[in-house]
GROMACS .gro file of C-alpha atoms in nm:
model
  486
    1MET     CA    1   1.123  -1.534  -1.959
    2ARG     CA    2   0.849  -1.749  -2.103
    3VAL     CA    3   0.638  -1.702  -1.805
    4LEU     CA    4   0.759  -1.355  -1.698
    5PRO     CA    5   0.478  -1.157  -1.884
    6GLY     CA    6   0.218  -1.370  -1.698
    7LEU     CA    7   0.385  -1.311  -1.364
    8LEU     CA    8   0.410  -0.946  -1.432
    9LEU     CA    9   0.042  -0.922  -1.530
   10ALA     CA   10  -0.050  -1.095  -1.206
   11MET     CA   11   0.150  -0.850  -1.008
   12LEU     CA   12   0.001  -0.564  -1.201
   13LEU     CA   13  -0.333  -0.671  -1.094
   14ALA     CA   14  -0.245  -0.642  -0.722
   15GLN     CA   15  -0.039  -0.319  -0.745
   16LEU     CA   16  -0.264  -0.139  -0.989
   17ASP     CA   17  -0.580  -0.195  -0.760
   18ALA     CA   18  -0.389  -0.033  -0.453
   19MET     CA   19  -0.373   0.284  -0.656
   20ILE     CA   20  -0.650   0.285  -0.919
   21VAL     CA   21  -0.924   0.366  -0.673
   22SER     CA   22  -0.772   0.690  -0.536
   23THR     CA   23  -0.886   0.936  -0.805
   24ALA     CA   24  -1.234   0.767  -0.806
   25LEU     CA   25  -1.278   0.817  -0.435
   26PRO     CA   26  -1.443   1.170  -0.442
   27THR     CA   27  -1.684   1.035  -0.695
   28ILE     CA   28  -1.757   0.703  -0.520
   29VAL     CA   29  -1.852   0.891  -0.185
   30GLY     CA   30  -2.045   1.153  -0.394
   31GLU     CA   31  -2.256   0.876  -0.537
   32MET     CA   32  -2.280   0.653  -0.227
   33GLY     CA   33  -2.204   0.876   0.065
   34GLY     CA   34  -2.004   0.765   0.377
   35VAL     CA   35  -1.716   1.031   0.392
   36ASP     CA   36  -1.645   0.881   0.748
   37GLN     CA   37  -1.588   0.544   0.575
   38LEU     CA   38  -1.374   0.696   0.275
   39SER     CA   39  -1.037   0.540   0.404
   40TRP     CA   40  -1.188   0.191   0.452
   41VAL     CA   41  -1.226   0.156   0.068
   42VAL     CA   42  -0.843   0.153   0.058
   43THR     CA   43  -0.793   0.016   0.400
   44ALA     CA   44  -1.006  -0.295   0.358
   45TYR     CA   45  -0.795  -0.390   0.054
   46THR     CA   46  -0.449  -0.338   0.216
   47LEU     CA   47  -0.558  -0.504   0.561
   48ALA     CA   48  -0.697  -0.813   0.373
   49THR     CA   49  -0.375  -0.832   0.177
   50LEU     CA   50  -0.159  -0.824   0.487
   51ALA     CA   51  -0.360  -1.072   0.667
   52SER     CA   52  -0.349  -1.320   0.385
   53THR     CA   53   0.011  -1.283   0.290
   54PRO     CA   54   0.183  -1.484   0.567
   55LEU     CA   55  -0.015  -1.787   0.485
   56TYR     CA   56   0.045  -1.780   0.102
   57GLY     CA   57   0.423  -1.833   0.149
   58LYS     CA   58   0.348  -2.162   0.344
   59PHE     CA   59   0.078  -2.275   0.109
   60GLY     CA   60   0.309  -2.216  -0.188
   61ASP     CA   61   0.568  -2.441  -0.023
   62LEU     CA   62   0.305  -2.697   0.063
   63TYR     CA   63   0.089  -2.716  -0.247
   64GLY     CA   64   0.310  -2.578  -0.520
   65ARG     CA   65   0.360  -2.197  -0.600
   66LYS     CA   66   0.194  -2.245  -0.949
   67TRP     CA   67  -0.160  -2.350  -0.829
   68ILE     CA   68  -0.162  -2.113  -0.530
   69LEU     CA   69  -0.096  -1.822  -0.769
   70VAL     CA   70  -0.371  -1.959  -0.993
   71PHE     CA   71  -0.610  -1.956  -0.696
   72ALA     CA   72  -0.506  -1.592  -0.599
   73ILE     CA   73  -0.569  -1.472  -0.952
   74VAL     CA   74  -0.926  -1.629  -0.956
   75VAL     CA   75  -1.006  -1.486  -0.612
   76PHE     CA   76  -0.886  -1.135  -0.714
   77MET     CA   77  -1.095  -1.145  -1.044
   78LEU     CA   78  -1.412  -1.242  -0.833
   79GLY     CA   79  -1.355  -0.961  -0.593
   80SER     CA   80  -1.312  -0.723  -0.896
   81ALA     CA   81  -1.626  -0.839  -1.052
   82LEU     CA   82  -1.821  -0.791  -0.740
   83CYS     CA   83  -1.672  -0.437  -0.675
   84GLY     CA   84  -1.789  -0.341  -1.018
   85VAL     CA   85  -2.150  -0.406  -0.913
   86ALA     CA   86  -2.162  -0.295  -0.554
   87GLN     CA   87  -2.457  -0.080  -0.466
   88THR     CA   88  -2.358   0.049  -0.126
   89ILE     CA   89  -2.038   0.167   0.029
   90GLY     CA   90  -2.054  -0.129   0.280
   91GLN     CA   91  -2.068  -0.377  -0.011
   92LEU     CA   92  -1.784  -0.206  -0.184
   93ILE     CA   93  -1.559  -0.233   0.136
   94ALA     CA   94  -1.638  -0.600   0.174
   95PHE     CA   95  -1.569  -0.675  -0.187
   96ARG     CA   96  -1.244  -0.484  -0.165
   97ALA     CA   97  -1.144  -0.708   0.123
   98LEU     CA   98  -1.212  -1.008  -0.101
   99GLN     CA   99  -0.980  -0.844  -0.366
  100GLY     CA  100  -0.723  -0.803  -0.112
  101ILE     CA  101  -0.733  -1.170   0.000
  102GLY     CA  102  -0.646  -1.254  -0.370
  103ALA     CA  103  -0.390  -0.977  -0.389
  104GLY     CA  104  -0.191  -1.121  -0.107
  105GLY     CA  105  -0.140  -1.428  -0.312
  106LEU     CA  106  -0.041  -1.243  -0.622
  107LEU     CA  107   0.221  -1.050  -0.447
  108VAL     CA  108   0.382  -1.330  -0.244
  109GLY     CA  109   0.353  -1.579  -0.540
  110VAL     CA  110   0.519  -1.375  -0.805
  111ILE     CA  111   0.813  -1.255  -0.574
  112ALA     CA  112   0.873  -1.590  -0.443
  113ILE     CA  113   0.882  -1.752  -0.786
  114ILE     CA  114   1.118  -1.505  -0.931
  115GLY     CA  115   1.333  -1.542  -0.608
  116HIS     CA  116   1.346  -1.917  -0.666
  117LEU     CA  117   1.418  -1.901  -1.050
  118ALA     CA  118   1.689  -1.629  -1.018
  119THR     CA  119   2.038  -1.664  -0.842
  120PRO     CA  120   2.091  -1.420  -0.550
  121ARG     CA  121   2.313  -1.191  -0.774
  122GLU     CA  122   2.047  -1.189  -1.042
  123ARG     CA  123   1.769  -1.105  -0.818
  124GLY     CA  124   1.830  -0.725  -0.817
  125LYS     CA  125   1.787  -0.725  -1.199
  126PHE     CA  126   1.475  -0.946  -1.201
  127GLN     CA  127   1.322  -0.797  -0.900
  128SER     CA  128   1.373  -0.458  -1.082
  129PHE     CA  129   1.098  -0.562  -1.318
  130ILE     CA  130   0.856  -0.609  -1.038
  131ALA     CA  131   0.947  -0.269  -0.881
  132ALA     CA  132   0.935  -0.102  -1.215
  133LEU     CA  133   0.597  -0.241  -1.253
  134GLY     CA  134   0.499  -0.106  -0.927
  135ALA     CA  135   0.597   0.220  -1.027
  136VAL     CA  136   0.411   0.188  -1.358
  137ALA     CA  137   0.108   0.092  -1.150
  138MET     CA  138   0.144   0.394  -0.920
  139ILE     CA  139   0.154   0.601  -1.245
  140GLY     CA  140  -0.118   0.423  -1.436
  141GLY     CA  141  -0.343   0.358  -1.142
  142PRO     CA  142  -0.445   0.711  -1.066
  143LEU     CA  143  -0.456   0.799  -1.436
  144VAL     CA  144  -0.659   0.509  -1.541
  145GLY     CA  145  -0.893   0.536  -1.258
  146GLY     CA  146  -0.943   0.906  -1.319
  147PHE     CA  147  -0.983   0.861  -1.692
  148LEU     CA  148  -1.232   0.568  -1.653
  149THR     CA  149  -1.432   0.770  -1.390
  150ASP     CA  150  -1.457   1.078  -1.610
  151ALA     CA  151  -1.522   0.878  -1.929
  152ALA     CA  152  -1.745   0.598  -1.814
  153SER     CA  153  -1.798   0.516  -1.456
  154TRP     CA  154  -1.579   0.446  -1.143
  155ARG     CA  155  -1.697   0.081  -1.173
  156TRP     CA  156  -1.482   0.022  -1.458
  157ALA     CA  157  -1.183   0.085  -1.239
  158PHE     CA  158  -1.247  -0.253  -1.103
  159LEU     CA  159  -1.397  -0.441  -1.399
  160ILE     CA  160  -1.093  -0.359  -1.618
  161ASN     CA  161  -0.910  -0.624  -1.405
  162LEU     CA  162  -1.104  -0.904  -1.571
  163PRO     CA  163  -0.940  -0.918  -1.913
  164ILE     CA  164  -0.604  -0.853  -1.751
  165GLY     CA  165  -0.651  -1.129  -1.497
  166ALA     CA  166  -0.778  -1.360  -1.779
  167ILE     CA  167  -0.461  -1.315  -1.974
  168ALA     CA  168  -0.236  -1.368  -1.679
  169LEU     CA  169  -0.426  -1.680  -1.584
  170VAL     CA  170  -0.383  -1.832  -1.926
  171ILE     CA  171  -0.001  -1.763  -1.921
  172VAL     CA  172   0.045  -1.896  -1.581
  173VAL     CA  173  -0.156  -2.219  -1.632
  174THR     CA  174   0.003  -2.303  -1.970
  175ARG     CA  175   0.373  -2.172  -1.920
  176LEU     CA  176   0.469  -2.206  -1.556
  177ASN     CA  177   0.625  -2.526  -1.456
  178HIS     CA  178   0.639  -2.642  -1.091
  179VAL     CA  179   0.862  -2.409  -0.884
  180GLY     CA  180   1.085  -2.525  -0.616
  181GLN     CA  181   1.079  -2.860  -0.410
  182ARG     CA  182   0.740  -2.941  -0.250
  183VAL     CA  183   0.778  -2.931   0.130
  184GLU     CA  184   0.542  -3.062   0.392
  185HIS     CA  185   0.465  -2.785   0.639
  186ARG     CA  186   0.270  -2.753   0.959
  187ILE     CA  187   0.046  -2.463   0.888
  188ASP     CA  188   0.048  -2.202   1.171
  189TYR     CA  189  -0.320  -2.120   1.165
  190LEU     CA  190  -0.332  -1.983   1.522
  191GLY     CA  191  -0.030  -1.749   1.434
  192ALA     CA  192  -0.199  -1.628   1.125
  193LEU     CA  193  -0.516  -1.548   1.323
  194LEU     CA  194  -0.327  -1.355   1.577
  195VAL     CA  195  -0.128  -1.159   1.311
  196ALA     CA  196  -0.473  -1.065   1.142
  197LEU     CA  197  -0.625  -0.973   1.465
  198PHE     CA  198  -0.334  -0.754   1.571
  199ALA     CA  199  -0.340  -0.592   1.230
  200VAL     CA  200  -0.722  -0.515   1.263
  201ALA     CA  201  -0.676  -0.377   1.610
  202ILE     CA  202  -0.403  -0.123   1.482
  203VAL     CA  203  -0.606  -0.020   1.193
  204LEU     CA  204  -0.948   0.029   1.402
  205VAL     CA  205  -0.757   0.236   1.661
  206THR     CA  206  -0.591   0.464   1.399
  207SER     CA  207  -0.906   0.493   1.187
  208TRP     CA  208  -1.165   0.545   1.465
  209GLY     CA  209  -0.956   0.743   1.718
  210GLY     CA  210  -1.049   1.103   1.698
  211VAL     CA  211  -1.313   1.061   1.440
  212LYS     CA  212  -1.573   0.798   1.541
  213TYR     CA  213  -1.463   0.802   1.909
  214ASP     CA  214  -1.250   1.036   2.124
  215TRP     CA  215  -0.892   0.911   2.172
  216GLY     CA  216  -0.953   0.867   2.544
  217SER     CA  217  -1.291   0.698   2.500
  218PRO     CA  218  -1.358   0.340   2.641
  219GLN     CA  219  -1.400   0.204   2.281
  220ILE     CA  220  -1.053   0.322   2.184
  221LEU     CA  221  -0.875   0.236   2.514
  222LEU     CA  222  -1.030  -0.109   2.503
  223LEU     CA  223  -0.934  -0.165   2.139
  224ALA     CA  224  -0.557  -0.050   2.224
  225ALA     CA  225  -0.564  -0.286   2.522
  226ALA     CA  226  -0.687  -0.570   2.309
  227GLY     CA  227  -0.420  -0.511   2.051
  228VAL     CA  228  -0.138  -0.518   2.320
  229VAL     CA  229  -0.290  -0.852   2.444
  230VAL     CA  230  -0.311  -0.995   2.098
  231PHE     CA  231   0.046  -0.872   2.032
  232VAL     CA  232   0.188  -1.046   2.329
  233ALA     CA  233  -0.002  -1.371   2.254
  234MET     CA  234   0.127  -1.359   1.884
  235LEU     CA  235   0.481  -1.318   2.022
  236LEU     CA  236   0.450  -1.615   2.249
  237VAL     CA  237   0.275  -1.848   1.995
  238GLU     CA  238   0.523  -1.757   1.713
  239ARG     CA  239   0.810  -1.834   1.937
  240LYS     CA  240   0.682  -2.184   2.014
  241ALA     CA  241   0.545  -2.273   1.668
  242ALA     CA  242   0.714  -2.540   1.477
  243GLU     CA  243   0.674  -2.341   1.156
  244PRO     CA  244   0.573  -1.987   1.249
  245VAL     CA  245   0.377  -1.773   0.991
  246LEU     CA  246   0.576  -1.482   1.107
  247PRO     CA  247   0.915  -1.637   1.192
  248LEU     CA  248   1.070  -1.418   1.468
  249ARG     CA  249   1.420  -1.585   1.426
  250LEU     CA  250   1.449  -1.411   1.088
  251PHE     CA  251   1.422  -1.073   1.253
  252ALA     CA  252   1.746  -1.157   1.442
  253ILE     CA  253   1.909  -1.101   1.114
  254ARG     CA  254   1.998  -0.744   1.110
  255ASN     CA  255   1.956  -0.646   0.756
  256PHE     CA  256   1.625  -0.842   0.735
  257SER     CA  257   1.479  -0.652   1.019
  258ILE     CA  258   1.588  -0.310   0.880
  259ALA     CA  259   1.450  -0.404   0.527
  260GLN     CA  260   1.112  -0.479   0.697
  261ILE     CA  261   1.108  -0.136   0.886
  262LEU     CA  262   1.193   0.049   0.574
  263THR     CA  263   0.946  -0.140   0.371
  264PHE     CA  264   0.672  -0.054   0.635
  265LEU     CA  265   0.760   0.317   0.594
  266VAL     CA  266   0.744   0.303   0.216
  267GLY     CA  267   0.399   0.133   0.233
  268PHE     CA  268   0.300   0.384   0.495
  269ALA     CA  269   0.397   0.684   0.273
  270MET     CA  270   0.316   0.543  -0.069
  271TYR     CA  271  -0.042   0.439  -0.002
  272SER     CA  272  -0.131   0.743   0.205
  273MET     CA  273  -0.005   0.987  -0.037
  274VAL     CA  274  -0.177   0.825  -0.342
  275ALA     CA  275  -0.492   0.790  -0.145
  276PHE     CA  276  -0.536   1.139  -0.028
  277LEU     CA  277  -0.344   1.377  -0.271
  278PRO     CA  278  -0.614   1.330  -0.565
  279LEU     CA  279  -0.895   1.414  -0.303
  280TYR     CA  280  -0.709   1.730  -0.193
  281GLN     CA  281  -0.663   1.825  -0.560
  282GLN     CA  282  -1.004   1.765  -0.660
  283SER     CA  283  -1.160   1.929  -0.338
  284ALA     CA  284  -0.926   2.228  -0.297
  285HIS     CA  285  -0.841   2.314  -0.664
  286GLY     CA  286  -1.143   2.173  -0.846
  287TYR     CA  287  -0.941   1.931  -1.076
  288SER     CA  288  -1.127   1.655  -1.243
  289ALA     CA  289  -1.052   1.297  -1.161
  290THR     CA  290  -0.818   1.252  -1.459
  291SER     CA  291  -0.638   1.587  -1.390
  292SER     CA  292  -0.577   1.498  -1.032
  293GLY     CA  293  -0.415   1.163  -1.157
  294LEU     CA  294  -0.189   1.354  -1.394
  295LEU     CA  295  -0.068   1.569  -1.098
  296LEU     CA  296   0.076   1.264  -0.946
  297LEU     CA  297   0.296   1.202  -1.241
  298PRO     CA  298   0.602   1.385  -1.117
  299MET     CA  299   0.613   1.165  -0.806
  300LEU     CA  300   0.529   0.844  -0.988
  301GLY     CA  301   0.754   0.912  -1.284
  302ALA     CA  302   1.055   0.988  -1.062
  303SER     CA  303   0.974   0.663  -0.867
  304LEU     CA  304   0.971   0.470  -1.196
  305VAL     CA  305   1.332   0.608  -1.294
  306THR     CA  306   1.490   0.524  -0.961
  307THR     CA  307   1.307   0.185  -0.926
  308MET     CA  308   1.461   0.073  -1.258
  309TYR     CA  309   1.805   0.209  -1.212
  310SER     CA  310   1.849   0.115  -0.854
  311GLY     CA  311   1.807  -0.249  -0.925
  312THR     CA  312   2.075  -0.235  -1.203
  313LEU     CA  313   2.300  -0.031  -0.968
  314LEU     CA  314   2.247  -0.284  -0.705
  315THR     CA  315   2.348  -0.583  -0.932
  316LYS     CA  316   2.651  -0.387  -1.046
  317THR     CA  317   2.791  -0.269  -0.719
  318ASP     CA  318   2.629  -0.511  -0.461
  319ASN     CA  319   2.622  -0.205  -0.217
  320HIS     CA  320   2.285  -0.238  -0.035
  321ARG     CA  321   2.374   0.013   0.248
  322ALA     CA  322   2.490   0.312   0.027
  323ILE     CA  323   2.191   0.280  -0.205
  324LEU     CA  324   1.951   0.249   0.099
  325ILE     CA  325   2.102   0.555   0.277
  326GLY     CA  326   2.067   0.763  -0.045
  327GLY     CA  327   1.721   0.660  -0.107
  328SER     CA  328   1.613   0.724   0.236
  329PHE     CA  329   1.770   1.070   0.228
  330LEU     CA  330   1.552   1.170  -0.078
  331PHE     CA  331   1.255   1.009   0.075
  332ALA     CA  332   1.285   1.210   0.404
  333ALA     CA  333   1.381   1.531   0.205
  334GLY     CA  334   1.064   1.496  -0.007
  335LEU     CA  335   0.837   1.457   0.288
  336CYS     CA  336   0.997   1.747   0.475
  337LEU     CA  337   0.966   1.980   0.148
  338LEU     CA  338   0.583   1.892   0.129
  339LEU     CA  339   0.546   2.080   0.460
  340LEU     CA  340   0.593   2.404   0.267
  341VAL     CA  341   0.293   2.327   0.052
  342ASP     CA  342  -0.021   2.573   0.106
  343GLN     CA  343  -0.297   2.684  -0.110
  344GLY     CA  344  -0.087   2.935  -0.285
  345THR     CA  345   0.192   2.687  -0.377
  346SER     CA  346   0.240   2.674  -0.760
  347GLU     CA  347   0.194   2.351  -0.949
  348LEU     CA  348   0.557   2.371  -1.066
  349LEU     CA  349   0.693   2.392  -0.706
  350PHE     CA  350   0.455   2.117  -0.582
  351SER     CA  351   0.573   1.895  -0.863
  352LEU     CA  352   0.948   1.955  -0.766
  353TYR     CA  353   0.875   1.852  -0.400
  354MET     CA  354   0.690   1.543  -0.535
  355ILE     CA  355   0.980   1.447  -0.769
  356VAL     CA  356   1.215   1.453  -0.476
  357PHE     CA  357   0.987   1.231  -0.272
  358GLY     CA  358   0.933   1.000  -0.578
  359LEU     CA  359   1.300   0.951  -0.633
  360GLY     CA  360   1.353   0.817  -0.274
  361LEU     CA  361   1.037   0.615  -0.283
  362GLY     CA  362   1.151   0.432  -0.594
  363VAL     CA  363   1.489   0.326  -0.446
  364LEU     CA  364   1.344   0.198  -0.122
  365PHE     CA  365   1.056   0.016  -0.308
  366GLN     CA  366   1.316  -0.181  -0.495
  367VAL     CA  367   1.611  -0.228  -0.272
  368THR     CA  368   1.445  -0.330   0.047
  369VAL     CA  369   1.299  -0.635  -0.121
  370VAL     CA  370   1.628  -0.754  -0.251
  371THR     CA  371   1.803  -0.693   0.074
  372ALA     CA  372   1.550  -0.887   0.272
  373GLN     CA  373   1.574  -1.177   0.015
  374ASN     CA  374   1.958  -1.185   0.019
  375SER     CA  375   1.971  -1.188   0.403
  376VAL     CA  376   1.805  -1.539   0.422
  377GLU     CA  377   1.878  -1.880   0.297
  378ARG     CA  378   1.700  -2.005  -0.014
  379ALA     CA  379   1.471  -2.247   0.186
  380ASN     CA  380   1.328  -1.917   0.354
  381MET     CA  381   1.253  -1.751   0.034
  382GLY     CA  382   0.875  -1.794   0.048
  383VAL     CA  383   0.839  -1.673   0.396
  384ALA     CA  384   1.091  -1.388   0.356
  385SER     CA  385   0.880  -1.274   0.046
  386SER     CA  386   0.565  -1.294   0.247
  387THR     CA  387   0.711  -1.103   0.537
  388VAL     CA  388   0.836  -0.828   0.298
  389THR     CA  389   0.494  -0.799   0.140
  390PHE     CA  390   0.319  -0.807   0.486
  391SER     CA  391   0.533  -0.524   0.606
  392ARG     CA  392   0.455  -0.314   0.317
  393SER     CA  393   0.092  -0.391   0.340
  394ILE     CA  394   0.052  -0.323   0.725
  395GLY     CA  395   0.248  -0.002   0.660
  396GLY     CA  396  -0.016   0.104   0.392
  397SER     CA  397  -0.302  -0.009   0.623
  398PHE     CA  398  -0.173   0.183   0.915
  399GLY     CA  399  -0.086   0.489   0.700
  400VAL     CA  400  -0.417   0.503   0.520
  401ALA     CA  401  -0.600   0.443   0.854
  402LEU     CA  402  -0.402   0.713   1.055
  403PHE     CA  403  -0.399   0.963   0.775
  404GLY     CA  404  -0.760   0.923   0.722
  405SER     CA  405  -0.840   0.977   1.079
  406VAL     CA  406  -0.607   1.283   1.083
  407PHE     CA  407  -0.750   1.419   0.767
  408THR     CA  408  -1.121   1.371   0.854
  409GLY     CA  409  -1.077   1.486   1.209
  410ARG     CA  410  -0.890   1.814   1.103
  411LEU     CA  411  -1.143   1.871   0.825
  412LEU     CA  412  -1.456   1.833   1.038
  413ASP     CA  413  -1.285   2.070   1.294
  414GLY     CA  414  -1.202   2.321   1.033
  415LEU     CA  415  -1.552   2.321   0.904
  416ALA     CA  416  -1.696   2.376   1.239
  417GLN     CA  417  -1.476   2.666   1.300
  418ARG     CA  418  -1.512   2.828   0.957
  419LEU     CA  419  -1.869   2.770   0.881
  420PRO     CA  420  -2.207   2.892   1.029
  421ALA     CA  421  -2.365   2.618   1.244
  422ASP     CA  422  -2.646   2.541   1.006
  423GLU     CA  423  -2.416   2.518   0.700
  424TYR     CA  424  -2.193   2.278   0.901
  425ALA     CA  425  -2.483   2.083   0.998
  426ARG     CA  426  -2.605   2.049   0.650
  427LEU     CA  427  -2.283   1.937   0.509
  428ALA     CA  428  -2.214   1.692   0.786
  429GLY     CA  429  -2.562   1.551   0.739
  430GLU     CA  430  -2.494   1.480   0.388
  431SER     CA  431  -2.246   1.217   0.489
  432GLY     CA  432  -1.990   1.314   0.247
  433ARG     CA  433  -2.213   1.336  -0.065
  434LEU     CA  434  -2.000   1.629  -0.200
  435ASP     CA  435  -1.821   1.569  -0.515
  436PRO     CA  436  -1.618   1.842  -0.696
  437ALA     CA  437  -1.920   1.954  -0.891
  438GLY     CA  438  -2.120   1.985  -0.559
  439ILE     CA  439  -1.844   2.207  -0.427
  440ASP     CA  440  -1.865   2.442  -0.703
  441GLY     CA  441  -2.237   2.471  -0.639
  442LEU     CA  442  -2.184   2.609  -0.281
  443ALA     CA  443  -2.222   2.960  -0.179
  444ASP     CA  444  -1.887   3.153  -0.219
  445SER     CA  445  -1.818   3.194   0.162
  446VAL     CA  446  -1.913   2.829   0.229
  447ARG     CA  447  -1.695   2.709  -0.059
  448GLN     CA  448  -1.396   2.914   0.066
  449GLY     CA  449  -1.437   2.768   0.413
  450TYR     CA  450  -1.458   2.419   0.286
  451ILE     CA  451  -1.142   2.473   0.065
  452ALA     CA  452  -0.949   2.625   0.340
  453SER     CA  453  -1.049   2.326   0.565
  454VAL     CA  454  -0.922   2.069   0.307
  455VAL     CA  455  -0.588   2.250   0.265
  456ASP     CA  456  -0.548   2.269   0.647
  457ALA     CA  457  -0.631   1.887   0.671
  458THR     CA  458  -0.387   1.802   0.407
  459HIS     CA  459  -0.107   2.004   0.560
  460MET     CA  460  -0.165   1.829   0.881
  461LEU     CA  461  -0.097   1.495   0.679
  462PHE     CA  462   0.230   1.616   0.579
  463VAL     CA  463   0.309   1.727   0.949
  464TRP     CA  464   0.243   1.366   1.058
  465ALA     CA  465   0.439   1.202   0.766
  466ALA     CA  466   0.765   1.410   0.777
  467PRO     CA  467   0.896   1.246   1.108
  468PHE     CA  468   0.841   0.907   0.955
  469GLY     CA  469   1.068   1.008   0.663
  470VAL     CA  470   1.332   1.123   0.894
  471LEU     CA  471   1.313   0.791   1.082
  472ALA     CA  472   1.363   0.602   0.767
  473LEU     CA  473   1.691   0.792   0.709
  474VAL     CA  474   1.817   0.720   1.063
  475ILE     CA  475   1.735   0.357   1.022
  476ALA     CA  476   1.900   0.327   0.684
  477PHE     CA  477   2.240   0.394   0.848
  478ALA     CA  478   2.207   0.084   1.057
  479VAL     CA  479   2.230  -0.132   0.733
  480ARG     CA  480   2.530  -0.359   0.746
  481ALA     CA  481   2.728  -0.394   0.428
  482HIS     CA  482   2.770  -0.756   0.289
  483LYS     CA  483   2.865  -0.934  -0.016
  484THR     CA  484   2.584  -1.128  -0.194
  485ALA     CA  485   2.656  -1.484  -0.300
  486GLU     CA  486   2.653  -1.557  -0.670
   0.00000   0.00000   0.00000
């Protein structure tokens, strides 16, 4: 409990920055341009996070979790400072990747430290603090990002991390003792490289396909083929590695594997919705950055409630299966209800749909972590924690990249159909330098065509997301009931 505030602040840094940029994105691209690179401001962060997480688990075992966590905090703060002074969209994307490298260590380090300090039965209670913090970050991130963007500058969405990080750093250095026994490891650098390359291939295919290149173009086909080759190589290397960075043997444990799949789907939906819904609200309805953040409150508030309650319920009942099925049902129902959203949908009805989705999201966000940890022995806590974080991060990267591709492709197609050729060429030539104020300045017919295209593109996101929600519900039924050790 002495060190818990520092651990929670460290976790807040990583989770807040996955969300805080969402409401600032329209202003960022309005200032810097690069609508075709919009998703990469989020994707670079999540991709770097997932690429670094497998190594952090091993390094924590080898060098001590305290000092690896300290290193991660410092890297994250450096990335935040550089993001705050970025001058081009390319610089911002690169510095976001540096942030993500630090975030991978924050996520894995905090989860693994709490996993070591708590008994298996108590993990549900203590991990609920982390999950609740994630929900707070989801609520606070868009709100803080929107407020700072409107009141000062989007740059403060990154610079605000510096004082928070400094406090976390002081607490961790002065209060956290050595955690766990130091274990000598053979670091699987080749496996880590292949895992990162596979993730990059997935993200590039999903983000470039249908936008930068046609799906059947040589570039996309070669990338897809390279991804398959890297995946096969990754499986071969990880099967033979003495201490694989992504241990395939753990995936033979049924509940562990199911928890990873559900965690992937949670990351897929959570990061994608938070990234693109503020863009929809600002572009289609003319809301400010702060207001678009407020419109996420129903989803995020509902997620906070079930995140906190599900951890307590899990500790009392120890019934992973029933809780996961219930959460997956709400998750799927919320995504299916969003299919009904159109330009005429009232704010109240939209909020109700988001509440249902948020209730399910909160349950899955919390219980999947505990299910995965309780499926393995304590000696594998570090790698199990890093695998959970990896699954959520790759889900977020895949989701943002895929949704970004779908959204951008559908938006450009809609603009081409609804606008005269000269107006379409003018808007496309501005490379996305069109913020909410710029939309209001368009001619009425052009503005209506633009809004209709944004609404149509957002609806297509819901069409793509709904089947993933149904898939989560089906998979949850495969969870095996078991009793957790005290």
